[in-house]
Amino acid sequence: MTTYRVAQVTAVGGPFEITEREVPRPGPGHVRIAVEACGICHSDSYFVNAGLPGVRFPVVPGHEIAGSIEELGEGTQERGWRVGDRVAVGWFGGSCGYCEPCRQGDFIVCENLKVPGWAYDGGFAEAVIAPADALARIPDALTASDAGPMACAGVTTFNGLRRSSAQPGDRVAVLGIGGLGHLGVQYAVAMGFETVAIARGAGKADFAKQLGAHHYIDSTGDTAVADALRSLGGVKVVLATAGSSDAITATMDGLSHRGELVVIGVAPEPLGISPLQLLMSGKVVRGHPSGTAQDVQDTMAFSALHGIRPTVETVPLDQADEAYQKMLSGTARFRMVLTTR
């Protein structure tokens, strides 16, 4: 193969178009991945719309990449990688290794984080060049279409819960059961939490129970979300996956004493939380980034062990624009995944 296809956007907010490029060779410390599947994340819109600094066009988004190594750059074999290894790359697409967070071993908050689609071409393509430190091994039990979303949606919810203050047996709530939340509910149940799913509409109650939730709260119902949470005894942790500041704020008073609001849903508006809400019961609000390559690998291993899978709709790469628009419309159930074969 001398050329490969990519789905690219050539101008801010423009449509995706398919084009061919010459196959690149991986440099030192990098590998070339033959992409089999790549999930579409709402964060991809920040690249398409140049919502982040330094986005260059044409842009090839995609940071839920799954495939296999087809060529090794210098120095990668010594790190244990081989041609044919099945690998995933997520939001963590490599770190600089020299900034203060990296020197402290906190690579996911690297000041020069290499996000695919931002720092280099992402996975809306048949091939990707990625740094070796971004690679996570895919378990045999997971297909590429399963593994891709685990590299961002999966690891963000899994890691957000396991690094929270909740212990097995505690009551936790997952706000939103979309692309992130439908995985968050499954992880919460598998981790031994009494799990509350919160979403819009009574019609989602059955699906929440299918995912394993012990309780369901309709955020559009007559009872305020915080009151409904308190009626259950309050929750130790709220994992907020919904991209709505109002919806996130509405859960705050449903936290128990020293409860924790873990925010992973992106919204431009500020949260309406007062210092008094935090002080009197010692509550905590924190943002949670995704996870390193090792965290992605842990997520996939946990998912394989517990039978957790994302609900995906697969479409071929040449339908990238239609799939992206479906994601934006909110009608995806629950992760759109581009495939190359």
Short mmCIF file of C-alpha atoms in Angstrom, two decimals:
data_model
loop_
_atom_site.label_atom_id
_atom_site.label_comp_id
_atom_site.label_asym_id
_atom_site.label_seq_id
_atom_site.Cartn_x
_atom_site.Cartn_y
_atom_site.Cartn_z
CA MET A 1 0.00 0.00 0.00
CA THR A 2 1.51 3.31 -1.08
CA THR A 3 -1.45 5.52 -0.22
CA TYR A 4 -4.13 5.56 2.47
CA ARG A 5 -7.44 7.37 2.95
CA VAL A 6 -8.30 9.99 5.54
CA ALA A 7 -11.49 11.85 6.39
CA GLN A 8 -10.44 15.48 6.74
CA VAL A 9 -11.97 18.91 7.26
CA THR A 10 -10.25 21.65 5.25
CA ALA A 11 -11.81 24.76 6.82
CA VAL A 12 -13.32 25.73 10.17
CA GLY A 13 -16.69 24.03 10.60
CA GLY A 14 -16.55 22.49 7.15
CA PRO A 15 -17.74 19.03 6.06
CA PHE A 16 -15.60 15.92 6.04
CA GLU A 17 -14.14 14.85 2.74
CA ILE A 18 -12.24 11.69 1.83
CA THR A 19 -8.80 12.11 0.34
CA GLU A 20 -5.73 9.97 -0.26
CA ARG A 21 -2.25 10.61 1.10
CA GLU A 22 1.10 8.89 0.78
CA VAL A 23 1.74 6.35 3.51
CA PRO A 24 4.16 7.91 6.04
CA ARG A 25 7.04 6.15 7.79
CA PRO A 26 7.15 6.27 11.59
CA GLY A 27 10.03 8.20 13.10
CA PRO A 28 12.06 7.24 16.19
CA GLY A 29 9.84 6.35 19.14
CA HIS A 30 6.73 6.12 16.93
CA VAL A 31 4.73 3.37 15.21
CA ARG A 32 2.35 3.29 12.30
CA ILE A 33 -1.03 1.80 13.17
CA ALA A 34 -3.37 0.24 10.63
CA VAL A 35 -6.64 1.68 11.92
CA GLU A 36 -9.57 -0.73 12.09
CA ALA A 37 -12.01 1.44 14.04
CA CYS A 38 -12.22 4.94 15.49
CA GLY A 39 -14.97 6.28 17.72
CA ILE A 40 -16.44 9.74 17.21
CA CYS A 41 -16.35 11.83 20.38
CA HIS A 42 -18.12 15.15 20.95
CA SER A 43 -14.68 16.60 21.72
CA ASP A 44 -13.85 16.15 18.02
CA SER A 45 -16.06 19.17 17.37
CA TYR A 46 -13.49 21.35 19.15
CA PHE A 47 -11.01 20.46 16.43
CA VAL A 48 -13.45 20.72 13.52
CA ASN A 49 -14.56 24.16 14.76
CA ALA A 50 -11.07 25.32 15.83
CA GLY A 51 -12.31 25.66 19.39
CA LEU A 52 -8.88 24.92 20.81
CA PRO A 53 -5.65 26.84 20.23
CA GLY A 54 -3.23 25.65 17.60
CA VAL A 55 -5.65 23.60 15.47
CA ARG A 56 -4.29 23.45 11.92
CA PHE A 57 -6.25 22.71 8.76
CA PRO A 58 -6.78 20.39 7.09
CA VAL A 59 -7.58 18.53 10.30
CA VAL A 60 -8.06 14.77 10.70
CA PRO A 61 -9.79 14.22 14.08
CA GLY A 62 -10.21 10.98 15.99
CA HIS A 63 -8.91 9.99 19.43
CA GLU A 64 -10.68 6.66 19.98
CA ILE A 65 -8.36 4.64 17.77
CA ALA A 66 -8.10 0.86 17.58
CA GLY A 67 -6.01 -1.18 15.16
CA SER A 68 -2.74 -3.03 14.86
CA ILE A 69 0.89 -2.00 14.47
CA GLU A 70 2.07 -2.32 10.89
CA GLU A 71 5.48 -0.61 11.10
CA LEU A 72 7.88 0.17 13.94
CA GLY A 73 10.01 3.26 14.24
CA GLU A 74 13.49 3.18 15.70
CA GLY A 75 13.56 2.32 19.41
CA THR A 76 10.02 0.94 19.68
CA GLN A 77 10.94 -2.74 19.44
CA GLU A 78 13.15 -2.29 22.50
CA ARG A 79 10.04 -1.11 24.36
CA GLY A 80 8.35 -4.45 23.69
CA TRP A 81 6.23 -3.57 20.65
CA ARG A 82 5.94 -5.87 17.64
CA VAL A 83 4.33 -5.64 14.21
CA GLY A 84 0.84 -7.09 14.49
CA ASP A 85 0.25 -6.05 18.10
CA ARG A 86 -3.35 -4.88 18.62
CA VAL A 87 -3.32 -1.41 20.15
CA ALA A 88 -5.59 1.49 21.07
CA VAL A 89 -4.81 5.21 21.33
CA GLY A 90 -7.09 7.66 23.10
CA TRP A 91 -7.19 11.30 24.21
CA PHE A 92 -3.81 10.60 25.75
CA GLY A 93 -1.78 10.50 22.57
CA GLY A 94 1.62 10.90 24.22
CA SER A 95 3.34 13.26 26.64
CA CYS A 96 6.39 15.49 26.46
CA GLY A 97 8.22 13.91 29.40
CA TYR A 98 9.88 17.12 30.56
CA CYS A 99 7.19 19.50 31.90
CA GLU A 100 6.59 19.62 35.66
CA PRO A 101 3.52 17.31 35.64
CA CYS A 102 5.45 14.75 33.57
CA ARG A 103 8.45 14.97 35.91
CA GLN A 104 6.02 14.25 38.74
CA GLY A 105 4.66 11.23 36.84
CA ASP A 106 1.27 12.84 36.20
CA PHE A 107 1.34 12.37 32.44
CA ILE A 108 -2.36 12.87 31.68
CA VAL A 109 -2.08 16.55 32.66
CA CYS A 110 1.10 17.06 30.62
CA GLU A 111 1.38 20.72 29.65
CA ASN A 112 2.16 19.61 26.09
CA LEU A 113 -0.26 16.68 25.83
CA LYS A 114 -0.30 15.16 22.34
CA VAL A 115 -3.98 14.65 21.60
CA PRO A 116 -4.64 12.84 18.28
CA GLY A 117 -6.39 15.19 15.88
CA TRP A 118 -4.72 18.16 17.56
CA ALA A 119 -1.02 17.42 17.92
CA TYR A 120 -1.00 15.03 14.94
CA ASP A 121 -3.47 13.45 12.51
CA GLY A 122 -6.09 11.39 14.30
CA GLY A 123 -7.90 8.16 13.64
CA PHE A 124 -10.47 9.18 11.01
CA ALA A 125 -8.12 7.42 8.63
CA GLU A 126 -6.79 4.07 7.49
CA ALA A 127 -3.44 4.70 9.20
CA VAL A 128 -2.04 6.77 12.08
CA ILE A 129 1.48 7.58 13.24
CA ALA A 130 1.51 7.63 17.05
CA PRO A 131 4.14 7.84 19.81
CA ALA A 132 4.88 4.53 21.51
CA ASP A 133 3.99 5.91 24.95
CA ALA A 134 0.41 6.40 23.72
CA LEU A 135 -0.18 2.71 22.99
CA ALA A 136 -2.46 0.46 25.03
CA ARG A 137 -2.70 -3.27 24.33
CA ILE A 138 -6.15 -4.50 23.33
CA PRO A 139 -7.30 -7.75 25.01
CA ASP A 140 -8.28 -10.59 22.72
CA ALA A 141 -11.84 -10.45 24.07
CA LEU A 142 -12.48 -6.98 22.65
CA THR A 143 -13.16 -6.18 19.02
CA ALA A 144 -11.67 -3.04 17.51
CA SER A 145 -15.11 -1.39 17.55
CA ASP A 146 -15.37 -2.16 21.29
CA ALA A 147 -11.84 -1.03 22.06
CA GLY A 148 -11.89 2.35 20.26
CA PRO A 149 -14.49 4.01 22.52
CA MET A 150 -12.75 2.52 25.58
CA ALA A 151 -9.74 4.74 24.82
CA CYS A 152 -11.67 7.92 25.65
CA ALA A 153 -15.28 7.44 26.79
CA GLY A 154 -14.41 4.24 28.61
CA VAL A 155 -11.24 5.30 30.37
CA THR A 156 -12.70 8.67 31.38
CA THR A 157 -15.66 7.10 33.19
CA PHE A 158 -13.74 4.09 34.54
CA ASN A 159 -10.86 6.21 35.82
CA GLY A 160 -13.20 8.91 37.15
CA LEU A 161 -14.93 6.33 39.34
CA ARG A 162 -11.91 4.37 40.51
CA ARG A 163 -10.05 7.54 41.47
CA SER A 164 -13.06 8.98 43.29
CA SER A 165 -13.61 8.82 47.05
CA ALA A 166 -16.33 6.14 46.72
CA GLN A 167 -15.72 2.69 48.17
CA PRO A 168 -17.51 -0.56 47.25
CA GLY A 169 -20.97 -0.48 48.80
CA ASP A 170 -21.22 3.31 48.61
CA ARG A 171 -24.04 4.94 46.68
CA VAL A 172 -22.96 6.79 43.53
CA ALA A 173 -24.88 8.54 40.78
CA VAL A 174 -24.08 8.76 37.08
CA LEU A 175 -25.56 11.86 35.47
CA GLY A 176 -26.40 11.16 31.84
CA ILE A 177 -26.55 7.76 30.12
CA GLY A 178 -25.27 8.75 26.69
CA GLY A 179 -21.91 7.98 25.10
CA LEU A 180 -20.00 8.24 28.40
CA GLY A 181 -22.74 7.58 30.92
CA HIS A 182 -23.92 4.24 29.54
CA LEU A 183 -20.40 2.96 30.22
CA GLY A 184 -20.20 4.79 33.56
CA VAL A 185 -23.30 2.99 34.86
CA GLN A 186 -21.84 -0.40 33.90
CA TYR A 187 -18.51 0.38 35.56
CA ALA A 188 -20.18 1.67 38.72
CA VAL A 189 -22.18 -1.53 39.09
CA ALA A 190 -19.15 -3.74 38.41
CA MET A 191 -17.12 -1.80 41.02
CA GLY A 192 -19.67 -2.66 43.67
CA PHE A 193 -21.42 0.71 44.00
CA GLU A 194 -25.13 1.12 44.64
CA THR A 195 -25.74 2.87 41.35
CA VAL A 196 -28.18 5.66 40.56
CA ALA A 197 -28.66 6.63 36.89
CA ILE A 198 -29.94 10.14 36.16
CA ALA A 199 -31.22 11.12 32.73
CA ARG A 200 -33.96 13.05 30.95
CA GLY A 201 -37.30 11.28 30.56
CA ALA A 202 -39.08 8.35 32.17
CA GLY A 203 -38.54 6.33 29.00
CA LYS A 204 -34.87 5.74 29.80
CA ALA A 205 -35.60 3.94 33.08
CA ASP A 206 -35.76 0.48 31.49
CA PHE A 207 -32.47 0.97 29.67
CA ALA A 208 -30.80 2.18 32.87
CA LYS A 209 -31.96 -0.98 34.63
CA GLN A 210 -30.67 -3.09 31.72
CA LEU A 211 -27.26 -1.51 32.29
CA GLY A 212 -27.49 -2.62 35.93
CA ALA A 213 -28.55 0.60 37.69
CA HIS A 214 -30.26 0.03 41.02
CA HIS A 215 -32.20 3.31 40.84
CA TYR A 216 -33.30 5.70 38.12
CA ILE A 217 -34.09 9.42 38.43
CA ASP A 218 -35.88 11.31 35.69
CA SER A 219 -34.36 14.78 35.74
CA THR A 220 -37.48 16.17 34.04
CA GLY A 221 -39.85 14.79 36.67
CA ASP A 222 -41.74 16.65 39.37
CA THR A 223 -39.14 15.93 42.05
CA ALA A 224 -35.90 17.92 41.89
CA VAL A 225 -32.83 15.76 41.25
CA ALA A 226 -31.15 16.75 44.53
CA ASP A 227 -34.33 15.93 46.47
CA ALA A 228 -34.61 12.56 44.74
CA LEU A 229 -30.99 11.77 45.63
CA ARG A 230 -31.54 12.79 49.24
CA SER A 231 -34.60 10.55 49.43
CA LEU A 232 -32.26 7.65 48.72
CA GLY A 233 -29.94 8.81 51.51
CA GLY A 234 -27.68 10.96 49.38
CA VAL A 235 -24.75 9.84 47.24
CA LYS A 236 -21.04 9.72 47.95
CA VAL A 237 -20.11 10.59 44.37
CA VAL A 238 -21.82 12.07 41.33
CA LEU A 239 -20.06 11.26 38.06
CA ALA A 240 -21.33 14.06 35.83
CA THR A 241 -21.11 12.96 32.20
CA ALA A 242 -23.84 15.26 30.84
CA GLY A 243 -22.66 18.34 28.94
CA SER A 244 -24.97 20.69 30.81
CA SER A 245 -23.86 23.01 33.60
CA ASP A 246 -27.44 23.35 34.84
CA ALA A 247 -27.89 19.59 35.05
CA ILE A 248 -24.56 19.19 36.85
CA THR A 249 -25.38 21.96 39.30
CA ALA A 250 -28.74 20.37 40.09
CA THR A 251 -27.04 17.30 41.60
CA MET A 252 -24.87 19.19 44.09
CA ASP A 253 -27.25 19.18 47.05
CA GLY A 254 -27.85 15.46 46.55
CA LEU A 255 -24.34 14.67 47.73
CA SER A 256 -23.92 13.29 51.23
CA HIS A 257 -21.44 14.83 53.70
CA ARG A 258 -17.94 15.02 52.21
CA GLY A 259 -19.46 13.96 48.92
CA GLU A 260 -17.64 14.50 45.64
CA LEU A 261 -18.85 15.89 42.33
CA VAL A 262 -16.61 14.51 39.55
CA VAL A 263 -17.10 16.53 36.36
CA ILE A 264 -16.24 14.92 33.03
CA GLY A 265 -19.02 16.39 30.84
CA VAL A 266 -17.92 19.48 28.90
CA ALA A 267 -20.09 22.61 28.95
CA PRO A 268 -19.12 26.25 28.30
CA GLU A 269 -21.31 27.81 31.02
CA PRO A 270 -20.09 28.12 34.63
CA LEU A 271 -21.48 25.88 37.35
CA GLY A 272 -23.93 27.60 39.70
CA ILE A 273 -22.41 26.35 42.96
CA SER A 274 -21.98 28.59 46.01
CA PRO A 275 -19.17 28.35 48.58
CA LEU A 276 -21.80 27.65 51.24
CA GLN A 277 -22.82 24.45 49.45
CA LEU A 278 -19.24 23.26 49.70
CA LEU A 279 -18.28 24.46 53.16
CA MET A 280 -21.04 23.23 55.47
CA SER A 281 -20.72 19.53 54.54
CA GLY A 282 -17.13 19.47 53.32
CA LYS A 283 -18.06 18.70 49.72
CA VAL A 284 -15.61 18.60 46.81
CA VAL A 285 -15.92 19.52 43.13
CA ARG A 286 -13.20 18.40 40.76
CA GLY A 287 -12.60 17.99 37.09
CA HIS A 288 -11.31 14.66 35.87
CA PRO A 289 -9.23 14.27 32.69
CA SER A 290 -9.14 11.07 30.67
CA GLY A 291 -6.30 8.66 31.45
CA THR A 292 -2.88 7.52 30.32
CA ALA A 293 -2.19 4.61 28.00
CA GLN A 294 -1.86 2.35 31.06
CA ASP A 295 -5.23 3.58 32.31
CA VAL A 296 -6.74 2.75 28.90
CA GLN A 297 -5.22 -0.72 29.13
CA ASP A 298 -6.63 -1.15 32.65
CA THR A 299 -10.05 -0.05 31.40
CA MET A 300 -10.06 -2.57 28.59
CA ALA A 301 -8.88 -5.38 30.87
CA PHE A 302 -11.61 -4.57 33.41
CA SER A 303 -14.21 -4.39 30.64
CA ALA A 304 -13.15 -7.75 29.23
CA LEU A 305 -13.28 -9.33 32.70
CA HIS A 306 -16.75 -8.02 33.52
CA GLY A 307 -18.35 -8.28 30.07
CA ILE A 308 -18.71 -4.50 29.72
CA ARG A 309 -19.04 -3.23 26.17
CA PRO A 310 -19.99 0.10 24.59
CA THR A 311 -23.17 0.29 22.54
CA VAL A 312 -21.94 1.37 19.11
CA GLU A 313 -23.16 2.02 15.61
CA THR A 314 -20.47 1.25 13.04
CA VAL A 315 -20.26 3.05 9.70
CA PRO A 316 -17.57 2.98 7.00
CA LEU A 317 -14.94 5.69 6.89
CA ASP A 318 -16.37 7.21 3.71
CA GLN A 319 -19.53 8.09 5.66
CA ALA A 320 -17.59 10.10 8.24
CA ASP A 321 -19.56 13.29 7.67
CA GLU A 322 -22.94 11.62 8.14
CA ALA A 323 -21.72 9.83 11.26
CA TYR A 324 -20.26 13.03 12.70
CA GLN A 325 -23.52 14.90 12.11
CA LYS A 326 -25.47 12.12 13.82
CA MET A 327 -23.18 12.43 16.84
CA LEU A 328 -23.74 16.20 16.94
CA SER A 329 -27.52 15.79 16.72
CA GLY A 330 -27.55 13.63 19.84
CA THR A 331 -29.29 10.76 18.06
CA ALA A 332 -26.33 8.35 18.21
CA ARG A 333 -26.96 5.28 20.40
CA PHE A 334 -24.46 5.62 21.88
CA ARG A 335 -21.12 5.82 20.10
CA MET A 336 -20.62 6.28 16.38
CA VAL A 337 -17.60 4.27 15.25
CA LEU A 338 -15.87 4.60 11.87
CA THR A 339 -14.48 1.39 10.40
CA THR A 340 -11.98 0.82 7.61
CA ARG A 341 -12.64 -2.84 6.81
#
